[in-house]
Coordinates of C-alpha atoms and ligand atoms in Angstrom, one line a residue:
X1 CA -13.3 1.9 -20.0
X2 CA -9.3 1.8 -20.9
X3 CA -6.4 2.7 -23.3
X4 CA -4.3 0.3 -23.0
X5 CA -1.2 2.1 -24.8
X6 CA 1.2 -0.9 -23.4
X7 CA 0.6 -3.6 -26.9
X8 CA -0.5 -6.7 -25.0
X9 CA 0.7 -8.8 -27.4
X10 CA -1.0 -12.7 -26.8
X11 CA 0.4 -14.6 -24.6
X12 CA -1.0 -18.1 -25.8
X13 CA 0.6 -21.4 -25.8
X14 CA 3.7 -19.6 -24.2
X15 CA 5.9 -20.9 -21.9
X16 CA 6.5 -19.7 -18.1
X17 CA 9.6 -20.9 -15.9
X18 CA 7.5 -19.1 -13.0
X19 CA 3.7 -17.7 -13.1
X20 CA 2.7 -15.5 -10.5
X21 CA -0.7 -14.9 -9.6
X22 CA -1.7 -11.8 -8.0
X23 CA -0.1 -8.2 -9.0
X24 CA 0.1 -6.4 -5.5
X25 CA 2.8 -5.9 -3.2
X26 CA 4.1 -9.1 -3.0
X27 CA 3.8 -10.7 -6.7
X28 CA 5.4 -7.3 -7.9
X29 CA 8.4 -8.7 -5.8
X30 CA 8.6 -12.4 -6.8
X31 CA 8.2 -11.2 -10.5
X32 CA 11.4 -8.5 -9.0
X33 CA 13.2 -11.4 -8.1
X34 CA 12.1 -14.6 -10.2
X35 CA 13.2 -12.3 -13.2
X36 CA 16.6 -11.0 -11.2
X37 CA 17.2 -14.8 -10.7
X38 CA 16.5 -15.7 -14.9
X39 CA 13.8 -17.0 -14.8
X40 CA 11.1 -16.1 -17.8
X41 CA 8.2 -14.7 -14.8
X42 CA 4.7 -13.7 -16.1
X43 CA 2.4 -11.4 -13.1
X44 CA -0.8 -11.5 -14.1
X45 CA -3.3 -8.9 -12.0
X46 CA -7.1 -8.9 -12.3
X47 CA -7.0 -5.2 -11.7
X48 CA -4.5 -2.9 -11.7
X49 CA -1.0 -3.9 -9.9
X50 CA -2.2 -2.3 -6.4
X51 CA -5.6 -1.6 -5.9
X52 CA -5.5 -4.9 -3.1
X53 CA -4.8 -4.5 0.6
X54 CA -1.6 -3.1 -0.2
X55 CA -3.5 0.2 -1.0
X56 CA -6.0 0.0 1.6
X57 CA -2.3 -0.3 4.7
X58 CA -1.8 2.2 7.3
X59 CA 1.4 2.5 5.5
X60 CA 3.6 2.5 8.3
X61 CA 6.6 1.1 7.4
X62 CA 7.6 -0.6 10.4
X63 CA 9.4 -3.0 12.8
X64 CA 6.2 -4.1 14.7
X65 CA 6.7 -2.6 17.9
X66 CA 3.5 -4.6 19.0
X67 CA 4.1 -7.7 18.2
X68 CA 6.9 -7.6 21.0
X69 CA 3.8 -8.3 23.1
X70 CA 3.5 -11.6 21.0
X71 CA 6.9 -12.5 21.1
X72 CA 7.0 -12.2 17.6
X73 CA 11.2 -11.3 18.2
X74 CA 12.4 -12.5 15.0
X75 CA 9.0 -10.8 13.0
X76 CA 10.1 -7.5 14.7
X77 CA 14.1 -8.3 13.8
X78 CA 13.1 -8.6 9.9
X79 CA 10.9 -5.4 9.7
X80 CA 13.5 -3.3 10.9
X81 CA 16.3 -4.6 9.0
X82 CA 14.1 -4.4 6.0
X83 CA 12.2 -0.2 7.2
X84 CA 16.9 -0.2 7.2
X85 CA 17.2 -1.0 3.3
X86 CA 14.3 0.7 2.0
X87 CA 14.8 4.2 3.8
X88 CA 18.2 3.5 2.5
X89 CA 16.7 2.3 -0.8
X90 CA 13.5 4.2 -1.8
X91 CA 14.3 7.8 0.5
X92 CA 12.3 9.6 -2.3
X93 CA 9.1 7.5 -1.0
X94 CA 10.2 5.9 2.0
X95 CA 11.2 8.6 5.2
X96 CA 11.8 8.4 8.7
X97 CA 8.3 9.4 10.6
X98 CA 8.4 10.7 14.9
X99 CA 6.3 8.4 16.6
X100 CA 4.5 9.7 19.8
X101 CA 2.9 6.8 22.2
X102 CA 0.6 7.9 24.6
X103 CA -0.6 6.7 27.5
X104 CA -2.9 8.1 30.9
X105 CA -4.0 6.3 33.6
X106 CA -7.2 4.7 32.4
X107 CA -4.2 2.3 29.7
X108 CA -4.3 -1.2 29.6
X109 CA -0.1 -1.5 29.2
X110 CA 1.7 0.9 31.4
X111 CA 4.6 2.6 31.6
X112 CA 7.0 0.5 32.5
X113 CA 6.2 -2.3 30.1
X114 CA 5.9 0.8 27.3
X115 CA 9.4 1.0 28.1
X116 CA 10.4 -1.9 28.9
X117 CA 9.7 -2.8 24.7
X118 CA 10.8 0.9 23.6
X119 CA 14.1 -0.4 24.5
X120 CA 13.8 -3.9 23.1
X121 CA 13.2 -2.6 19.4
X122 CA 15.5 0.0 19.6
X123 CA 18.3 -3.2 20.8
X124 CA 16.9 -4.8 18.4
X125 CA 17.1 -2.1 15.6
X126 CA 19.9 -0.1 16.1
X127 CA 19.0 3.5 15.8
X128 CA 20.7 5.2 14.4
X129 CA 18.1 7.7 14.3
X130 CA 16.6 11.2 16.6
X131 CA 14.8 10.4 17.9
X132 CA 12.4 13.2 20.7
X133 CA 9.8 15.5 20.3
X134 CA 10.7 19.1 20.0
X135 CA 9.3 21.1 23.4
X136 CA 6.7 23.3 20.8
X137 CA 5.7 20.1 19.3
X138 CA 4.7 18.1 22.8
X139 CA 3.3 21.4 23.8
X140 CA 1.0 21.7 20.7
X141 CA -0.2 18.2 21.3
X142 CA -0.4 18.5 25.0
X143 CA -3.0 21.4 24.6
X144 CA -4.4 19.3 22.1
X145 CA -5.5 16.9 24.2
X146 CA -7.9 15.6 26.7
X147 CA -6.8 17.8 30.0
X148 CA -9.0 15.2 31.8
X149 CA -6.5 12.7 31.5
X150 CA -2.7 12.7 32.5
X151 CA -0.4 11.6 29.5
X152 CA 2.3 9.6 29.0
X153 CA 5.0 10.8 26.1
X154 CA 7.5 8.0 24.5
X155 CA 9.0 8.9 21.6
X156 CA 10.4 6.3 18.9
X157 CA 11.5 6.4 15.1
X158 CA 9.8 3.9 12.2
X159 CA 8.8 5.1 9.0
X160 CA 5.9 5.8 6.1
X161 CA 5.9 4.9 3.0
X162 CA 2.7 8.0 1.8
X163 CA 1.8 5.8 -1.7
X164 CA 3.4 1.9 -1.6
X165 CA 1.1 2.6 -4.8
X166 CA 4.7 4.1 -6.6
X167 CA 6.7 1.8 -5.0
X168 CA 4.9 -1.5 -6.1
X169 CA 4.6 0.6 -9.6
X170 CA 8.6 0.9 -9.2
X171 CA 9.5 -2.7 -7.9
X172 CA 7.6 -3.7 -11.1
X173 CA 9.2 -1.5 -13.6
X174 CA 12.2 -3.2 -12.6
X175 CA 10.4 -6.6 -12.5
X176 CA 10.1 -5.8 -16.1
X177 CA 12.7 -4.0 -17.3
X178 CA 14.6 -7.9 -15.5
X179 CA 12.8 -9.5 -18.7
X180 CA 8.9 -10.8 -16.6
X181 CA 6.3 -9.6 -18.4
X182 CA 3.4 -8.3 -16.7
X183 CA -0.1 -8.2 -17.1
X184 CA -3.3 -5.9 -15.3
X185 CA -6.1 -6.8 -15.9
X186 CA -5.9 -9.9 -16.8
X187 CA -7.5 -13.0 -14.1
X188 CA -6.5 -15.7 -13.7
X189 CA -9.0 -18.4 -14.0
X190 CA -7.1 -21.1 -12.6
X191 CA -5.4 -23.2 -12.1
X192 CA -4.0 -25.9 -14.4
X193 CA -3.4 -28.6 -12.7
X194 CA -3.0 -32.8 -13.8
X195 CA -1.1 -35.9 -12.2
X196 CA 0.0 -34.0 -9.1
X197 CA 1.2 -30.4 -10.3
X198 CA 1.0 -28.1 -11.8
X199 CA 0.3 -27.4 -15.7
X200 CA 0.0 -24.1 -16.8
X201 CA -3.1 -21.3 -15.4
X202 CA -6.4 -19.7 -17.5
X203 CA -6.0 -16.6 -18.2
X204 CA -8.7 -13.7 -19.3
X205 CA -7.7 -10.7 -20.9
X206 CA -10.5 -8.5 -18.9
X207 CA -9.9 -5.7 -21.6
X208 CA -10.3 -8.1 -24.7
X209 CA -12.0 -10.8 -22.8
X210 CA -10.0 -14.0 -24.2
X211 CA -9.4 -16.7 -22.5
X212 CA -6.4 -17.4 -23.4
X213 CA -3.9 -20.6 -22.1
X214 CA -0.3 -20.8 -20.4
X215 CA 2.0 -22.8 -19.6
X216 CA 4.5 -22.8 -16.1
X217 CA 6.7 -24.7 -14.7
X218 CA 6.1 -22.9 -11.3
X219 CA 2.9 -21.2 -9.8
X220 CA 3.6 -18.5 -7.2
X221 CA -0.2 -17.3 -5.7
X222 CA 0.5 -13.9 -4.5
X223 CA -3.4 -13.2 -4.5
X224 CA -3.2 -12.3 -0.5
X225 CA -7.2 -12.2 0.6
X226 CA -7.7 -14.1 -2.3
X227 CA -5.6 -17.0 -2.1
X228 CA -8.7 -19.8 -1.3
X229 CA -10.1 -18.7 -4.1
X230 CA -7.4 -19.1 -6.8
X231 CA -7.7 -23.0 -4.5
X232 CA -10.8 -23.0 -5.4
X233 CA -11.5 -22.5 -8.3
X234 CA -8.3 -24.0 -9.2
X235 CA -10.0 -27.9 -7.8
X236 CA -7.3 -28.0 -5.9
X237 CA -8.5 -29.2 -2.0
X238 CA -7.2 -28.7 1.3
X239 CA -8.2 -29.9 4.4
X240 CA -7.8 -26.4 5.7
X241 CA -8.4 -22.6 4.6
X242 CA -5.6 -21.0 4.6
X243 CA -6.8 -17.7 5.1
X244 CA -8.5 -16.0 7.9
X245 CA -9.6 -12.6 6.2
X246 CA -9.6 -9.5 8.8
X247 CA -11.0 -6.8 8.0
X248 CA -9.1 -3.1 8.9
X249 CA -11.1 -0.2 8.6
X250 CA -9.4 4.2 7.9
X251 CA -10.7 7.0 8.3
X252 CA -9.3 10.1 6.8
X253 CA -9.9 13.5 7.8
X254 CA -8.9 17.3 7.3
X255 CA -6.2 18.2 8.9
X256 CA -7.9 19.9 12.7
X257 CA -6.4 22.5 15.0
X258 CA -3.9 21.0 17.2
X259 CA -3.8 18.0 14.7
X260 CA -0.3 16.4 15.9
X261 CA 2.5 17.3 13.5
X262 CA 4.1 13.6 14.3
X263 CA 2.0 10.4 14.5
X264 CA 0.7 9.4 17.8
X265 CA 0.3 6.4 18.4
X266 CA -2.6 5.5 21.3
X267 CA -5.0 3.0 22.8
X268 CA -8.4 3.3 22.2
X269 CA -11.1 2.9 24.4
X270 CA -11.1 -0.6 24.3
X271 CA -7.5 -1.0 24.6
X272 CA -6.6 -1.8 21.0
X273 CA -3.4 -0.1 19.7
X274 CA -4.9 3.0 17.5
X275 CA -2.6 4.9 15.1
X276 CA -3.8 8.9 14.7
X277 CA -1.3 10.1 11.1
X278 CA 0.4 12.7 9.5
X279 CA -0.8 11.1 5.6
X280 CA -0.9 13.4 2.6
X281 CA -1.7 16.4 4.1
X282 CA -4.9 14.9 6.1
X283 CA -4.6 12.4 9.0
X284 CA -5.2 8.7 8.4
X285 CA -7.0 7.0 11.5
X286 CA -7.3 3.2 11.9
X287 CA -6.7 1.3 12.3
X288 CA -10.0 -1.4 12.8
X289 CA -9.7 -6.2 13.5
X290 CA -13.7 -7.6 12.0
X291 CA -13.4 -10.6 11.2
X292 CA -14.5 -11.2 7.0
X293 CA -14.2 -13.5 4.5
X294 CA -16.2 -12.1 2.7
X295 CA -15.5 -11.0 -1.6
X296 CA -12.3 -8.8 -0.7
X297 CA -13.2 -7.0 -3.1
X298 CA -16.4 -5.6 -2.1
X299 CA -15.6 -5.3 1.9
X300 CA -16.4 -1.9 3.2
X301 CA -16.5 -0.8 6.6
X302 CA -19.5 -1.2 7.9
X303 CA -21.0 2.1 9.9
X304 CA -19.8 0.6 13.6
X305 CA -16.2 1.0 12.5
X306 CA -16.7 4.2 11.4
X307 CA -17.6 5.1 15.2
X308 CA -15.7 3.2 16.0
X309 CA -12.6 5.5 14.9
X310 CA -15.0 8.6 15.2
X311 CA -15.1 8.0 19.0
X312 CA -11.6 7.4 19.0
X313 CA -10.1 10.1 17.4
X314 CA -13.3 12.8 18.6
X315 CA -11.9 11.3 22.8
X316 CA -8.1 11.5 22.0
X317 CA -9.0 15.1 20.1
X318 CA -12.1 16.9 22.9
X319 CA -11.0 20.1 21.6
X320 CA -11.0 19.2 17.6
X321 CA -14.9 18.8 17.8
X322 CA -14.4 15.6 14.8
X323 CA -17.7 14.4 14.6
X324 CA -18.7 11.4 11.8
X325 CA -19.3 14.5 9.3
X326 CA -15.3 15.6 9.9
X327 CA -14.3 12.4 7.8
X328 CA -13.8 13.0 4.2
X329 CA -14.0 9.1 3.5
X330 CA -13.1 6.3 4.3
X331 CA -11.6 2.6 3.3
X332 CA -10.9 -1.4 4.2
X333 CA -8.9 -3.7 3.2
X334 CA -9.0 -7.3 4.4
X335 CA -6.2 -8.8 5.9
X336 CA -5.0 -11.5 4.8
X337 CA -3.8 -14.1 7.9
X338 CA -3.7 -17.4 8.3
X339 CA -6.3 -19.2 9.5
X340 CA -6.1 -19.6 12.2
X341 CA -9.8 -19.8 14.4
X342 CA -8.5 -20.2 18.2
X343 CA -6.5 -16.1 18.0
X344 CA -7.4 -13.7 19.2
X345 CA -7.2 -11.7 15.6
X346 CA -4.7 -9.2 17.2
X347 CA -3.0 -12.4 18.3
X348 CA -2.4 -13.5 15.2
X349 CA 1.6 -13.8 13.3
X350 CA 2.2 -10.9 11.5
X351 CA 5.1 -13.8 9.7
X352 CA 4.0 -14.5 6.0
X353 CA 3.7 -17.6 5.3
X354 CA 4.9 -19.7 1.8
X355 CA 2.2 -22.4 1.3
X356 CA 3.4 -25.5 -0.6
X357 CA 0.7 -27.1 -2.4
X358 CA 2.8 -30.5 -2.3
X359 CA 0.6 -32.2 -0.6
X360 CA -2.5 -30.6 -2.3
X361 CA -2.5 -32.6 -5.3
X362 CA -1.2 -29.5 -6.3
X363 CA 2.9 -29.8 -6.8
X364 CA 5.6 -26.7 -7.8
X365 CA 2.9 -24.4 -7.0
X366 CA 2.7 -22.4 -3.4
X367 CA 0.8 -19.6 -1.9
X368 CA 1.9 -16.4 0.2
X369 CA -0.5 -15.9 2.8
X370 CA -0.1 -13.3 5.5
X371 CA 3.0 -10.6 5.8
X372 CA 3.6 -6.8 5.4
X373 CA 4.2 -4.4 3.1
X374 CA 7.8 -3.7 5.1
X375 CA 8.6 -7.3 4.5
X376 CA 7.8 -7.7 1.4
X377 CA 10.3 -7.9 -0.7
X378 CA 12.1 -10.5 2.2
X379 CA 9.3 -12.8 1.2
X380 CA 10.2 -12.2 -1.9
X381 CA 14.0 -14.1 -1.1
X382 CA 12.8 -16.9 0.8
X383 CA 9.9 -17.8 -2.1
X384 CA 12.9 -17.8 -4.5
X385 CA 15.0 -19.5 -2.9
X386 CA 12.1 -22.0 -2.0
X387 CA 11.5 -22.7 -5.8
X388 CA 15.9 -22.9 -6.0
X389 CA 17.1 -20.4 -6.9
X390 CA 19.6 -17.8 -5.3
X391 CA 18.6 -14.8 -2.9
X392 CA 21.4 -12.9 -1.6
X393 CA 20.6 -11.1 1.5
X394 CA 20.0 -7.0 1.1
X395 CA 23.1 -6.6 3.9
X396 CA 25.3 -8.6 2.2
X397 CA 24.7 -7.3 -1.1
X398 CA 26.4 -4.2 -2.5
X399 CA 23.8 -1.8 -2.4
X400 CA 21.8 -1.0 -5.3
X401 CA 22.2 2.4 -7.7
X402 CA 18.0 2.3 -6.3
X403 CA 16.0 5.4 -8.1
X404 CA 15.8 7.6 -5.0
X405 CA 17.0 11.3 -5.7
X406 CA 16.0 13.0 -2.2
X407 CA 13.3 15.4 -2.7
X408 CA 14.2 17.4 -0.3
X409 CA 17.6 18.0 -1.8
X410 CA 16.8 21.6 -3.3
X411 CA 20.0 21.1 -5.9
X412 CA 18.5 18.3 -7.0
X413 CA 14.6 19.7 -7.4
X414 CA 16.0 22.7 -9.3
X415 CA 17.9 21.0 -11.7
X416 CA 14.4 19.1 -12.9
X417 CA 12.7 22.3 -12.4
X418 CA 15.6 23.2 -14.9
X419 CA 15.3 20.4 -17.4
X420 CA 11.2 20.7 -17.8
X421 CA 10.9 24.0 -18.0
X422 CA 8.9 23.6 -14.8
X423 CA 8.0 24.6 -11.6
X424 CA 10.1 24.0 -8.7
X425 CA 6.8 22.8 -6.6
X426 CA 6.0 20.5 -9.9
X427 CA 9.4 19.6 -9.9
X428 CA 9.8 18.4 -6.3
X429 CA 6.5 16.7 -7.0
X430 CA 8.0 15.0 -9.4
X431 CA 11.3 13.5 -7.2
X432 CA 9.1 12.6 -4.4
X433 CA 7.6 10.2 -6.7
X434 CA 9.3 8.9 -9.8
X435 CA 13.4 9.8 -7.6
X436 CA 15.5 9.4 -10.1
X437 CA 13.1 9.6 -13.5
X438 CA 11.7 12.8 -12.9
X439 CA 14.9 13.8 -15.2
X440 CA 13.2 11.1 -18.0
X441 CA 9.9 12.9 -16.7
X442 CA 10.7 16.5 -17.3
X443 CA 12.3 16.4 -20.2
X444 CA 8.8 15.2 -21.4
X445 CA 7.3 18.0 -19.7
X446 CA 9.9 20.4 -21.6
X447 CA 8.1 19.3 -25.6
X448 CA 4.7 21.3 -24.9
X449 CA 2.6 23.7 -22.6
X450 CA -0.7 20.6 -22.7
X451 CA 2.5 18.6 -21.1
X452 CA 3.5 21.3 -18.3
X453 CA -0.4 21.8 -17.7
X454 CA -1.3 20.5 -13.8
X455 CA -3.6 17.5 -13.5
X456 CA -6.5 20.2 -12.4
X457 CA -6.4 23.5 -10.7
X458 CA -6.0 22.3 -7.2
X459 CA -2.6 20.1 -8.0
X460 CA 1.2 20.6 -8.9
X461 CA 1.4 17.6 -10.3
X462 CA 1.4 17.5 -14.3
X463 CA -0.1 15.6 -17.4
X464 CA 3.6 13.9 -18.6
X465 CA 4.0 12.4 -15.6
X466 CA -0.2 10.2 -16.7
X467 CA 1.4 10.4 -20.1
X468 CA 4.5 7.9 -18.3
X469 CA 1.8 6.4 -16.6
X470 CA -0.2 5.1 -19.2
X471 CA 3.5 4.9 -21.6
X472 CA 5.4 3.3 -19.5
X473 CA 3.5 1.8 -16.1
X474 CA 1.3 0.1 -17.8
X475 CA -1.8 2.4 -16.1
X476 CA -4.4 1.2 -18.7
X477 CA -7.9 3.6 -17.2
X478 CA -7.5 6.9 -15.6
X479 CA -7.9 5.0 -12.2
X480 CA -4.9 3.4 -12.6
X481 CA -3.9 6.6 -13.2
X482 CA -5.3 9.0 -11.1
X483 CA -5.9 6.5 -7.5
X484 CA -2.5 5.0 -8.6
X485 CA 0.1 5.6 -10.4
X486 CA 0.0 9.7 -10.2
X487 CA -2.1 9.7 -7.5
X488 CA -3.6 13.3 -7.5
X489 CA -6.5 11.6 -6.9
X490 CA -6.0 10.4 -2.8
X491 CA -5.6 14.4 -2.8
X492 CA -7.0 16.5 0.1
X493 CA -9.4 18.6 -2.0
X494 CA -9.6 16.1 -4.5
X495 CA -14.0 15.8 -5.6
X496 CA -15.2 14.8 -8.5
X497 CA -14.5 18.6 -10.4
X498 CA -11.1 18.0 -10.4
X499 CA -12.2 14.2 -12.4
X500 CA -14.0 15.7 -15.3
X501 CA -11.1 18.2 -15.2
X502 CA -8.5 15.5 -15.0
X503 CA -10.1 14.1 -17.7
X504 CA -10.5 16.8 -20.0
X505 CA -7.0 17.8 -19.5
X506 CA -5.5 14.7 -20.3
X507 CA -8.3 13.6 -22.9
X508 CA -7.0 16.5 -24.7
X509 CA -3.8 15.2 -25.0
X510 CA -4.2 11.8 -25.8
X511 CA -7.3 13.0 -28.5
X512 CA -10.3 11.0 -26.1
X513 CA -13.4 11.7 -28.4
X514 CA -16.2 12.5 -26.4
X515 CA -17.5 9.3 -26.0
X516 CA -13.8 8.0 -24.6
X517 CA -13.7 10.6 -22.2
X518 CA -17.9 10.4 -21.0
X519 CA -17.6 7.0 -20.4
X520 CA -13.4 6.7 -19.0
X521 CA -14.9 10.0 -16.5
X522 CA -17.8 7.5 -15.1
X523 CA -16.1 4.2 -14.7
X524 CA -13.3 6.6 -12.8
X525 CA -15.8 8.1 -10.3
X526 CA -17.2 3.9 -10.7
X527 CA -14.2 3.1 -9.0
X528 CA -13.2 6.3 -7.3
X529 CA -16.1 6.5 -4.3
X530 CA -16.1 2.7 -4.0
X531 CA -12.8 2.6 -2.3
X532 CA -13.0 5.8 -1.2
X533 CA -16.2 6.0 0.5
X534 CA -17.8 8.8 1.9
X535 CA -19.4 9.0 5.2
X536 CA -23.5 8.7 4.6
X537 CA -25.7 10.7 6.5
X538 CA -27.0 8.1 7.5
X539 CA -23.2 6.9 9.4
X540 CA -23.6 11.0 10.7
X541 CA -27.4 10.9 12.2
X542 CA -26.4 8.0 14.0
X543 CA -23.5 9.3 15.8
X544 CA -25.3 12.5 17.0
X545 CA -28.6 10.0 17.8
X546 CA -25.5 8.0 20.3
X547 CA -24.1 11.3 21.7
Ligands
FAD601 C1 -5.5 -2.4 6.8 C2 -4.1 -2.8 7.0 C3 -3.6 -1.9 7.9 C4 -2.0 -2.1 7.2 N1 -1.0 -1.6 7.3 C5 0.2 -1.5 6.9 C6 1.1 -0.8 7.1 O1 0.2 0.2 8.2 N2 2.4 -1.1 7.1 C7 2.2 -2.8 6.6 O2 4.0 -3.2 5.7 N3 1.8 -3.6 6.0 C8 1.0 -3.3 6.5 N4 -0.9 -3.9 6.5 C9 -0.6 -5.4 5.2 C10 -0.2 -5.1 4.1 O3 -1.6 -4.4 3.1 C11 -0.3 -6.5 3.4 O4 0.0 -7.5 4.0 C12 0.4 -6.2 2.0 O5 -0.8 -5.3 1.2 C13 -0.8 -7.6 0.6 O6 0.2 -7.4 -0.2 P1 -0.9 -8.3 -1.3 O7 0.4 -8.2 -2.7 O8 0.1 -10.0 -0.8 O9 -2.2 -8.5 -1.5 P2 -3.1 -7.4 -2.5 O10 -2.4 -6.0 -2.1 O11 -4.0 -7.6 -1.7 O12 -2.5 -8.1 -3.3 C14 -3.0 -9.4 -3.8 C15 -3.9 -9.3 -5.6 O13 -3.8 -10.2 -6.6 C16 -5.1 -9.8 -7.5 N5 -5.3 -10.8 -7.7 C17 -7.1 -11.8 -6.5 N6 -7.1 -13.3 -7.2 C18 -6.0 -12.7 -9.5 C19 -6.9 -13.5 -9.7 N7 -7.4 -14.8 -10.1 N8 -5.7 -13.2 -11.3 C20 -5.0 -12.5 -11.2 N9 -5.5 -11.5 -10.4 C21 -5.5 -12.1 -8.7 C22 -6.4 -9.0 -6.7 O14 -6.4 -8.0 -7.5 C23 -4.7 -8.1 -5.9 O15 -4.0 -6.7 -6.2 C24 -2.3 -3.7 6.6 C25 -3.1 -4.9 5.7 C26 -4.1 -3.9 5.8 C27 -5.5 -5.2 5.8

């Protein structure tokens, strides 16, 4: 069930200098870059912005320490530079994170190699922040770890973006401010190609069911793991696929006694790297690497992957007695890596590739392959240059005024609380998710008690944020709001009853009738449980049998 608060004027017959297909972090970044360069730009997304791989990642903003093993110094340098820009310009969404790399006597990597790697990582990144853990933190962690091993600890610093969905929403708004037209729930059915070059794009509005055609000067295919499918439907023939999809799965656990307050990076039993991260008041554990060229919209973690992740974290923290029953939910995404059948997934480059389709009989079309959340903005600059636009590197560019407002600044939080007549906790949450725009939302909240009401009894986020999502941030469905614009449904205690309560409170303000309410709630619950998959009894039973 949808609620389209933003008017969706028909696009039929319009000409756009650039049409971007796919509204993940990469598509949003490209649309923003092209619009800022003065190009009349259209961004279309078949579901919701950031609903693809972007919301299924490990959410680390990092240089990629591991990529040094593969000699990818250039990628590490680029990623570290982007990390610093994000930390500076989006400090409300991207924050420094202290990492502890753990080795024991069975680890495949030697302490010497790790020390050398960290030295190089620090050198390339030009470390500026503290990166030592405090004694208490270390002692606590040591007590929680498997005492049967001799552990070595290595400190380093990276960053975390807990909600890349919010980063995409901010970049989307900036694209719109620069003049881009954006449409979620709008599928690109095919790129129209004639006489060796692209002419336009055929679109289907998933809300009205209406098909439309737009003319395009350039098409940028930013559909992530769907990139080959977009070409196939457009009859663009290539000698080999562009992508080799690799599924990565995560499990989410409640915090457990002894759970780390720093991010832990270590080796699983098979030597693969594994992260155990504090995230959104929970613990995020990932990932796996499984070849997967199936439908990216339907990918889910397999029972084997869940068991592997549970076993890995249980072996690391045996006293916590973690089992499949402990898992709150699991989710998976497909890494859209460059087709590289001769390499192991971990050895395939994470660098982005811009595939020019001129040789495939579709001149003026590019496909973006691979990349990372961390490097989406630099990929967008590369892409702009490829189509003849100028794009300045951030280190030679004056820092934009930005959207950041530091939630750690108590004065800023108190000011938002005062403006909106809301609690300090609500104000801090608004600043964390909306940066400087928190002031506008707070002004809206002041208007009525209904707008100041919390979305459900367990969150401090309020209905005014939901209204803002529908009015200004292009949310259309309840899922767009509660999973991505105001992502309270990713929270530790969210349950079906929270969904029901949220729908009631939101519906009361937006004037939903009983039918709209029921249909919105049903569609939302279906989307939530398809994405954040509860770990079934079967998985838990299998694990018990294996013990
Ligand atoms: C398990 C895992 C962990 C990761 N961890 C990290 C990490 O910690 N740090 C990091 O920097 N990177 C990480 N990444 C990589 C990062 O998440 C991706 O590189 C990035 O999100 C890709 O963004 P995208 O925009 O290309 O793809 P997506 O986010 O998938 O966006 C593509 C969009 O295109 C849309 N689309 C598809 N077909 C059509 C069509 N026909 N019409 C209209 N729209 C269409 C889809 O619906 C989708 O929303 C991880 C990836 C995975 C899978």
